[in-house]
Amino acid sequence: MSKGEQTRQRILERAAPLLNRQGYQSAPVSEIMRVTGLQKGGLYNHFDSKEELALAAFDLLMERVNQKVLQVHRSHSSPLAQLLAHIALISSGGTQTEGGCPIANSIVESDDSNPALRRRVAKVLEQWRALITHTVAKGIVAGELRADVNPDEVATRFITALEGGHLLSNFHGEPRYLRQVGDFLREYVERDLRVRASAALP
Amino acid sequence: MSKGEQTRQRILERAAPLLNRQGYQSAPVSEIMRVTGLQKGGLYNHFDSKEELALAAFDLLMERVNQKVLQVHRSHSSPLAQLLAHIALISSGGTQTEGGCPIANSIVESDDSNPALRRRVAKVLEQWRALITHTVAKGIVAGELRADVNPDEVATRFITALEGGHLLSNFHGEPRYLRQVGDFLREYVERDLRVRASAALP
């Protein structure tokens, strides 16, 4: 990394938690200056606008979450094990981000007034959904998951429950809500998605 | 209602959707003036501050949701039917509010900087949880629900899934995510909570 790239990265590292907590749109530039120790001119050497900085901060946080999720998928070859590890990672708080889930924060914030952030969120949600539906489809082909399972429905159940769990756990500052959501999804996978030994036999 | 109370009510009716969409804290007074057609002086005749107006707007929206939820509980005497009607009401969009769920919006917004709004949200969540745990407890006593069901766990599963469903349905502008969440919770109630005929017989 060049010196300029290093500075850019350092700005993002410090600004991202602030933007995620106070809002990608509503956190004031003065606060970004405070946490980075830079003047406006210093910031705008590296970013064209506050909006560009905020989008890059969102990307940085989501990139970290993605890396962790992809890592657990890569460390298992069975689709069933991948789904269970996916649940375990997120429901144990392994992807929690200072200031709450960037997806939920951005959905609430970008309702109407920030189309660029909205597009980012839409893309992240689409990738998350695709990872789940793809894994379910592989599991059906591999004979681990029931053939009548609807991958899109599985994705909605995962995403809504995990996002709701993040919302409550962050609000109350208590990991138990996410853990309870993990139990819910695990039971669902074990009971409704998994092909049981007895059912697999003719 | 006195004329003053009527004006106060009219201000809230118009300001509440705006505040819910743009943020109870971050919607600017100028926007509240625009949607109500009043000058600052006119607004501050009825509210001590923008904060007080915002809290009253949150209360108004939540009061409406509460009324609908309590209404469906009142229209059934069986706790099992109450839980199913609770799911049906919310997952069919019957409590959807312009600009998204006020609870999720406020959780994200009041992370750190708005203790009064935070207390409101905490109280609303506590009431919602109490309604569910109380209904589950009644259902166990009535022999409709299994005795080994944990009411607190049921409440978390309901609240997280429904909040996550709101988040996705609002973001995509599509009711199907909330509907899919409704299916998930209904299956859960029917299969894990309900005492089955066969299980009830010795």
Coordinates of C-alpha atoms in Angstrom, one line a residue:
Chain A
M1 CA 0.0 0.0 0.0
S2 CA 1.2 3.5 -0.8
K3 CA 1.3 6.1 1.9
G4 CA -1.9 7.7 0.5
E5 CA -3.6 4.3 0.6
Q6 CA -2.5 3.7 4.1
T7 CA -3.9 7.0 5.3
R8 CA -7.2 6.3 3.5
Q9 CA -7.4 3.0 5.2
R10 CA -6.6 4.6 8.6
I11 CA -9.4 7.1 8.1
L12 CA -11.9 4.4 7.3
E13 CA -10.8 2.3 10.3
R14 CA -11.6 5.1 12.6
A15 CA -14.6 6.6 10.9
A16 CA -16.5 3.4 10.2
P17 CA -17.6 2.6 13.8
L18 CA -18.7 6.2 14.2
L19 CA -20.6 6.3 11.0
N20 CA -22.2 2.9 11.8
R21 CA -23.3 4.2 15.2
Q22 CA -24.4 7.7 14.4
G23 CA -25.6 7.1 10.8
Y24 CA -23.8 6.9 7.5
Q25 CA -25.7 10.0 6.5
S26 CA -26.3 11.9 9.7
A27 CA -22.9 11.6 11.5
P28 CA -21.5 15.1 11.1
V29 CA -18.1 15.8 9.4
S30 CA -16.9 17.5 12.6
E31 CA -17.2 14.1 14.3
I32 CA -15.3 12.4 11.5
M33 CA -12.6 15.1 11.9
R34 CA -12.5 14.4 15.7
V35 CA -12.1 10.6 15.5
T36 CA -9.5 10.8 12.6
G37 CA -7.6 13.8 13.9
L38 CA -7.7 15.3 10.4
Q39 CA -9.0 18.6 9.1
K40 CA -11.6 18.7 6.3
G41 CA -8.8 19.3 3.8
G42 CA -7.0 16.2 5.0
L43 CA -10.2 14.1 4.6
Y44 CA -11.0 15.4 1.2
N45 CA -7.5 14.6 0.0
H46 CA -8.6 11.0 0.2
F47 CA -12.3 11.1 -0.5
D48 CA -14.3 13.2 -2.9
S49 CA -17.1 13.8 -0.4
K50 CA -18.5 12.7 2.9
E51 CA -20.9 10.5 1.0
E52 CA -18.0 8.6 -0.7
L53 CA -16.3 8.2 2.7
A54 CA -19.5 6.9 4.3
L55 CA -20.0 4.3 1.5
A56 CA -16.4 3.2 1.7
A57 CA -16.9 2.8 5.5
F58 CA -20.0 0.7 5.0
D59 CA -18.1 -1.5 2.4
L60 CA -15.2 -2.0 4.9
L61 CA -17.5 -3.2 7.7
M62 CA -19.5 -5.5 5.4
E63 CA -16.3 -6.8 3.8
R64 CA -15.2 -8.0 7.3
V65 CA -18.5 -9.7 7.9
N66 CA -18.4 -11.3 4.5
Q67 CA -14.9 -12.6 5.0
K68 CA -15.9 -14.3 8.3
V69 CA -19.0 -15.8 6.8
L70 CA -17.2 -17.1 3.7
Q71 CA -14.4 -18.4 5.9
V72 CA -16.8 -20.7 7.8
H73 CA -18.4 -21.9 4.6
R74 CA -14.9 -22.7 3.2
S75 CA -14.0 -24.6 6.3
H76 CA -16.8 -27.2 5.7
S77 CA -17.4 -29.2 2.7
S78 CA -20.9 -30.4 3.6
P79 CA -23.7 -27.9 2.8
L80 CA -25.6 -29.0 5.9
A81 CA -22.5 -28.3 8.0
Q82 CA -22.1 -24.9 6.2
L83 CA -25.6 -23.8 7.1
L84 CA -25.1 -24.8 10.8
A85 CA -21.7 -23.1 10.9
H86 CA -23.3 -20.0 9.3
I87 CA -25.9 -19.9 12.1
A88 CA -23.3 -20.6 14.8
L89 CA -21.0 -17.8 13.7
I90 CA -23.6 -15.1 13.5
S91 CA -25.8 -16.1 16.5
S92 CA -22.7 -16.3 18.7
G93 CA -22.0 -12.7 17.9
G94 CA -19.0 -13.5 15.7
T95 CA -20.0 -10.9 13.1
Q96 CA -21.3 -8.2 15.5
T97 CA -20.1 -4.8 14.6
E98 CA -19.7 -1.8 16.9
G99 CA -22.9 0.3 16.8
G100 CA -25.2 -2.6 15.5
C101 CA -25.6 -4.4 12.2
P102 CA -24.6 -2.2 9.3
I103 CA -27.4 -3.7 7.2
A104 CA -30.2 -2.9 9.7
N105 CA -28.7 0.5 10.3
S106 CA -28.5 1.3 6.7
I107 CA -32.0 0.0 5.9
V108 CA -33.5 2.3 8.5
E109 CA -31.3 5.2 7.5
S110 CA -31.5 5.0 3.7
D111 CA -35.3 4.6 3.5
D112 CA -35.7 7.3 1.1
S113 CA -32.9 9.8 1.0
N114 CA -29.7 8.0 0.1
P115 CA -30.0 6.0 -3.1
A116 CA -26.3 5.1 -3.2
L117 CA -26.3 3.6 0.2
R118 CA -29.6 1.8 -0.6
R119 CA -28.0 0.2 -3.7
R120 CA -25.1 -1.0 -1.5
V121 CA -27.5 -2.6 1.0
A122 CA -29.5 -4.2 -1.8
K123 CA -26.4 -5.8 -3.1
V124 CA -25.2 -7.1 0.3
L125 CA -28.7 -8.6 0.9
E126 CA -28.7 -10.2 -2.5
Q127 CA -25.3 -11.7 -1.9
W128 CA -26.3 -13.0 1.5
R129 CA -29.5 -14.5 0.1
A130 CA -27.5 -16.1 -2.8
L131 CA -25.0 -17.7 -0.4
I132 CA -27.9 -19.3 1.5
T133 CA -30.0 -20.4 -1.5
H134 CA -26.9 -21.7 -3.2
T135 CA -25.8 -23.7 -0.2
V136 CA -29.4 -25.1 0.2
A137 CA -29.5 -26.1 -3.4
K138 CA -26.1 -27.9 -3.1
G139 CA -27.4 -29.7 0.0
I140 CA -30.5 -30.9 -1.9
V141 CA -28.3 -32.2 -4.8
A142 CA -25.9 -33.9 -2.3
G143 CA -28.9 -35.6 -0.6
E144 CA -28.3 -34.0 2.7
L145 CA -31.3 -31.7 2.5
R146 CA -34.9 -32.6 1.7
A147 CA -35.8 -32.1 -2.0
D148 CA -39.0 -30.2 -1.2
V149 CA -37.2 -27.4 0.7
N150 CA -37.6 -24.0 -0.9
P151 CA -34.2 -22.3 -0.8
D152 CA -35.7 -18.8 -1.0
E153 CA -37.8 -19.4 2.0
V154 CA -34.8 -20.7 3.9
A155 CA -32.9 -17.5 3.1
T156 CA -35.7 -15.3 4.3
R157 CA -36.0 -17.2 7.6
F158 CA -32.3 -17.0 8.2
I159 CA -31.9 -13.3 7.3
T160 CA -35.0 -12.0 9.1
A161 CA -34.3 -14.0 12.3
L162 CA -30.6 -13.0 12.4
E163 CA -31.3 -9.4 11.7
G164 CA -34.0 -9.3 14.3
G165 CA -31.6 -11.0 16.8
H166 CA -29.0 -8.4 16.1
L167 CA -31.5 -5.6 16.6
L168 CA -32.6 -6.9 20.1
S169 CA -29.1 -8.0 21.2
N170 CA -27.6 -4.6 20.3
F171 CA -30.5 -2.7 21.9
H172 CA -30.4 -4.6 25.2
G173 CA -26.6 -5.1 25.1
E174 CA -27.3 -8.8 25.8
P175 CA -26.1 -11.7 23.6
R176 CA -28.9 -14.0 24.6
Y177 CA -31.4 -12.8 22.0
L178 CA -29.0 -13.7 19.2
R179 CA -28.3 -17.0 20.9
Q180 CA -32.1 -17.8 21.1
V181 CA -32.4 -17.0 17.4
G182 CA -29.5 -19.4 16.8
D183 CA -31.4 -22.2 18.6
F184 CA -34.5 -21.4 16.6
L185 CA -32.7 -21.7 13.2
R186 CA -30.7 -24.8 14.3
E187 CA -33.9 -26.6 15.2
Y188 CA -35.4 -25.6 11.9
V189 CA -32.4 -26.9 9.9
E190 CA -32.2 -30.1 11.9
R191 CA -35.9 -30.8 11.7
D192 CA -37.3 -29.4 8.5
L193 CA -34.3 -29.2 6.1
R194 CA -32.1 -32.2 7.0
V195 CA -32.8 -35.6 5.5
R196 CA -33.2 -38.0 8.3
A197 CA -31.6 -41.3 8.3
S198 CA -35.0 -43.1 8.5
A199 CA -36.5 -41.0 5.7
A200 CA -33.5 -41.7 3.5
L201 CA -34.1 -45.4 3.6
P202 CA -36.7 -46.8 1.4
Chain B
M1 CA -61.2 17.7 23.0
S2 CA -60.5 21.4 23.4
K3 CA -59.4 23.3 20.3
G4 CA -55.8 23.2 21.6
E5 CA -55.9 19.5 22.0
Q6 CA -57.3 19.1 18.5
T7 CA -54.5 21.2 17.0
R8 CA -51.9 19.2 19.0
Q9 CA -53.5 16.0 17.7
R10 CA -53.5 17.3 14.1
I11 CA -49.8 18.2 14.4
L12 CA -49.0 14.7 15.6
E13 CA -51.0 13.1 12.8
R14 CA -49.0 14.9 10.2
A15 CA -45.6 14.9 11.8
A16 CA -45.5 11.2 12.9
P17 CA -45.1 9.6 9.5
L18 CA -42.3 12.2 8.7
L19 CA -40.5 11.6 12.0
N20 CA -40.8 7.8 11.6
R21 CA -39.3 8.0 8.1
Q22 CA -36.6 10.6 8.5
G23 CA -35.8 9.9 12.1
Y24 CA -37.3 11.0 15.4
Q25 CA -34.1 12.9 16.1
S26 CA -32.8 13.8 12.7
A27 CA -35.9 15.0 10.9
P28 CA -35.4 18.8 10.8
V29 CA -37.9 21.2 12.4
S30 CA -38.2 22.9 9.0
E31 CA -39.7 19.7 7.6
I32 CA -42.1 19.4 10.5
M33 CA -43.2 23.0 9.8
R34 CA -43.7 22.1 6.1
V35 CA -45.9 19.1 6.7
T36 CA -47.9 20.8 9.5
G37 CA -48.1 24.2 7.8
L38 CA -47.2 25.8 11.1
Q39 CA -44.4 28.2 12.1
K40 CA -42.1 27.3 14.9
G41 CA -44.1 29.5 17.3
G42 CA -47.2 27.6 16.4
L43 CA -45.5 24.2 17.1
Y44 CA -44.0 25.4 20.3
N45 CA -47.4 26.5 21.6
H46 CA -48.3 22.8 21.8
F47 CA -45.0 21.2 22.6
D48 CA -42.1 22.3 24.8
S49 CA -39.5 21.1 22.3
K50 CA -38.9 19.1 19.2
E51 CA -37.9 16.2 21.4
E52 CA -41.3 16.2 23.2
L53 CA -43.1 16.4 19.8
A54 CA -41.0 13.4 18.5
L55 CA -41.7 11.3 21.6
A56 CA -45.4 12.1 21.3
A57 CA -45.3 11.1 17.7
F58 CA -43.6 7.8 18.5
D59 CA -46.3 7.2 21.2
L60 CA -49.1 7.9 18.7
L61 CA -47.8 5.4 16.2
M62 CA -47.1 2.7 18.8
E63 CA -50.5 3.3 20.4
R64 CA -52.1 2.5 17.1
V65 CA -50.2 -0.7 16.6
N66 CA -50.9 -1.7 20.2
Q67 CA -54.6 -1.1 19.8
K68 CA -54.7 -3.5 16.8
V69 CA -52.7 -6.2 18.5
L70 CA -54.8 -6.0 21.7
Q71 CA -57.9 -6.0 19.5
V72 CA -57.0 -9.4 18.0
H73 CA -56.1 -10.8 21.4
R74 CA -59.5 -9.7 22.8
S75 CA -61.4 -11.2 19.9
H76 CA -60.2 -14.7 20.8
S77 CA -60.6 -16.5 24.1
S78 CA -58.1 -19.3 23.4
P79 CA -54.5 -18.4 24.0
L80 CA -53.5 -20.6 21.1
A81 CA -55.9 -18.7 18.8
Q82 CA -54.5 -15.4 20.2
L83 CA -50.9 -16.4 19.3
L84 CA -52.0 -17.4 15.8
A85 CA -54.0 -14.2 15.3
H86 CA -51.1 -12.1 16.6
I87 CA -48.9 -13.7 13.9
A88 CA -51.5 -13.3 11.2
L89 CA -52.1 -9.7 12.0
I90 CA -48.5 -8.6 11.9
S91 CA -47.3 -10.9 9.1
S92 CA -50.1 -9.7 6.8
G93 CA -48.9 -6.2 7.2
G94 CA -51.8 -5.2 9.4
T95 CA -49.6 -3.1 11.7
Q96 CA -47.2 -1.7 9.1
T97 CA -46.5 1.9 9.5
E98 CA -45.4 4.5 6.9
G99 CA -41.6 4.6 6.9
G100 CA -41.1 1.2 8.6
C101 CA -41.5 -0.2 12.0
P102 CA -41.2 2.6 14.6
I103 CA -39.5 0.1 17.0
A104 CA -36.7 -0.9 14.6
N105 CA -36.3 2.7 13.4
S106 CA -36.0 3.9 17.0
I107 CA -33.6 1.1 18.0
V108 CA -31.3 2.1 15.3
E109 CA -31.6 5.8 15.9
S110 CA -31.5 5.9 19.6
D111 CA -28.4 3.7 19.9
D112 CA -26.6 6.2 22.1
S113 CA -27.7 9.7 21.8
N114 CA -31.4 9.8 22.8
P115 CA -32.1 8.3 26.2
A116 CA -35.7 9.4 26.3
L117 CA -36.5 7.7 23.1
R118 CA -34.5 4.6 24.2
R119 CA -36.7 4.4 27.4
R120 CA -39.8 4.5 25.2
V121 CA -38.6 1.7 23.0
A122 CA -37.5 -0.4 26.0
K123 CA -41.0 0.0 27.5
V124 CA -42.8 -0.9 24.2
L125 CA -40.5 -4.0 23.8
E126 CA -41.2 -5.0 27.4
Q127 CA -45.0 -4.7 26.9
W128 CA -44.8 -6.7 23.6
R129 CA -42.7 -9.4 25.4
A130 CA -45.1 -9.5 28.3
L131 CA -48.2 -9.9 26.1
I132 CA -46.6 -12.9 24.4
T133 CA -45.2 -14.6 27.6
H134 CA -48.5 -14.0 29.4
T135 CA -50.4 -15.6 26.5
V136 CA -48.1 -18.5 26.4
A137 CA -48.4 -19.0 30.1
K138 CA -52.2 -19.0 29.9
G139 CA -52.0 -21.5 27.1
I140 CA -49.9 -23.8 29.2
V141 CA -52.4 -23.6 32.1
A142 CA -55.3 -24.1 29.7
G143 CA -53.6 -27.3 28.4
E144 CA -53.4 -25.9 24.9
L145 CA -49.7 -25.4 24.9
R146 CA -47.0 -27.9 26.0
A147 CA -45.9 -27.5 29.6
D148 CA -42.2 -27.6 28.7
V149 CA -42.4 -24.5 26.5
N150 CA -40.3 -21.5 27.6
P151 CA -42.4 -18.4 27.3
D152 CA -39.4 -16.0 27.1
E153 CA -38.0 -18.0 24.2
V154 CA -41.3 -17.9 22.4
A155 CA -41.3 -14.1 22.8
T156 CA -37.8 -13.7 21.4
R157 CA -38.6 -15.9 18.4
F158 CA -41.8 -13.9 17.7
I159 CA -40.2 -10.4 18.1
T160 CA -37.0 -11.1 16.2
A161 CA -38.7 -12.8 13.3
L162 CA -41.4 -10.1 13.0
E163 CA -39.0 -7.2 13.3
G164 CA -36.6 -8.8 10.7
G165 CA -39.6 -9.4 8.4
H166 CA -40.6 -5.7 8.7
L167 CA -37.1 -4.7 8.0
L168 CA -36.9 -6.7 4.7
S169 CA -40.5 -6.0 3.6
N170 CA -40.1 -2.3 4.1
F171 CA -36.7 -2.2 2.4
H172 CA -37.8 -4.2 -0.7
G173 CA -41.4 -2.8 -0.6
E174 CA -42.6 -6.4 -0.9
P175 CA -45.0 -8.0 1.6
R176 CA -43.7 -11.5 0.9
Y177 CA -40.9 -11.4 3.5
L178 CA -43.3 -10.7 6.3
R179 CA -45.6 -13.4 4.9
Q180 CA -42.8 -15.9 4.9
V181 CA -42.0 -15.0 8.5
G182 CA -45.6 -15.6 9.3
D183 CA -45.4 -19.1 7.8
F184 CA -42.3 -19.8 9.9
L185 CA -43.9 -18.7 13.2
R186 CA -47.2 -20.5 12.4
E187 CA -45.3 -23.8 11.8
Y188 CA -43.4 -23.2 15.0
V189 CA -46.6 -22.7 17.1
E190 CA -48.5 -25.6 15.5
R191 CA -45.6 -28.0 15.9
D192 CA -43.6 -27.0 18.9
L193 CA -46.0 -25.2 21.2
R194 CA -49.4 -26.8 20.5
V195 CA -50.4 -29.9 22.5
R196 CA -51.3 -32.4 19.9
A197 CA -54.4 -34.6 20.2
S198 CA -52.3 -37.7 20.3
A199 CA -49.9 -36.3 22.9
A200 CA -52.8 -35.2 25.1
L201 CA -54.1 -38.7 25.4
P202 CA -52.5 -41.0 27.9

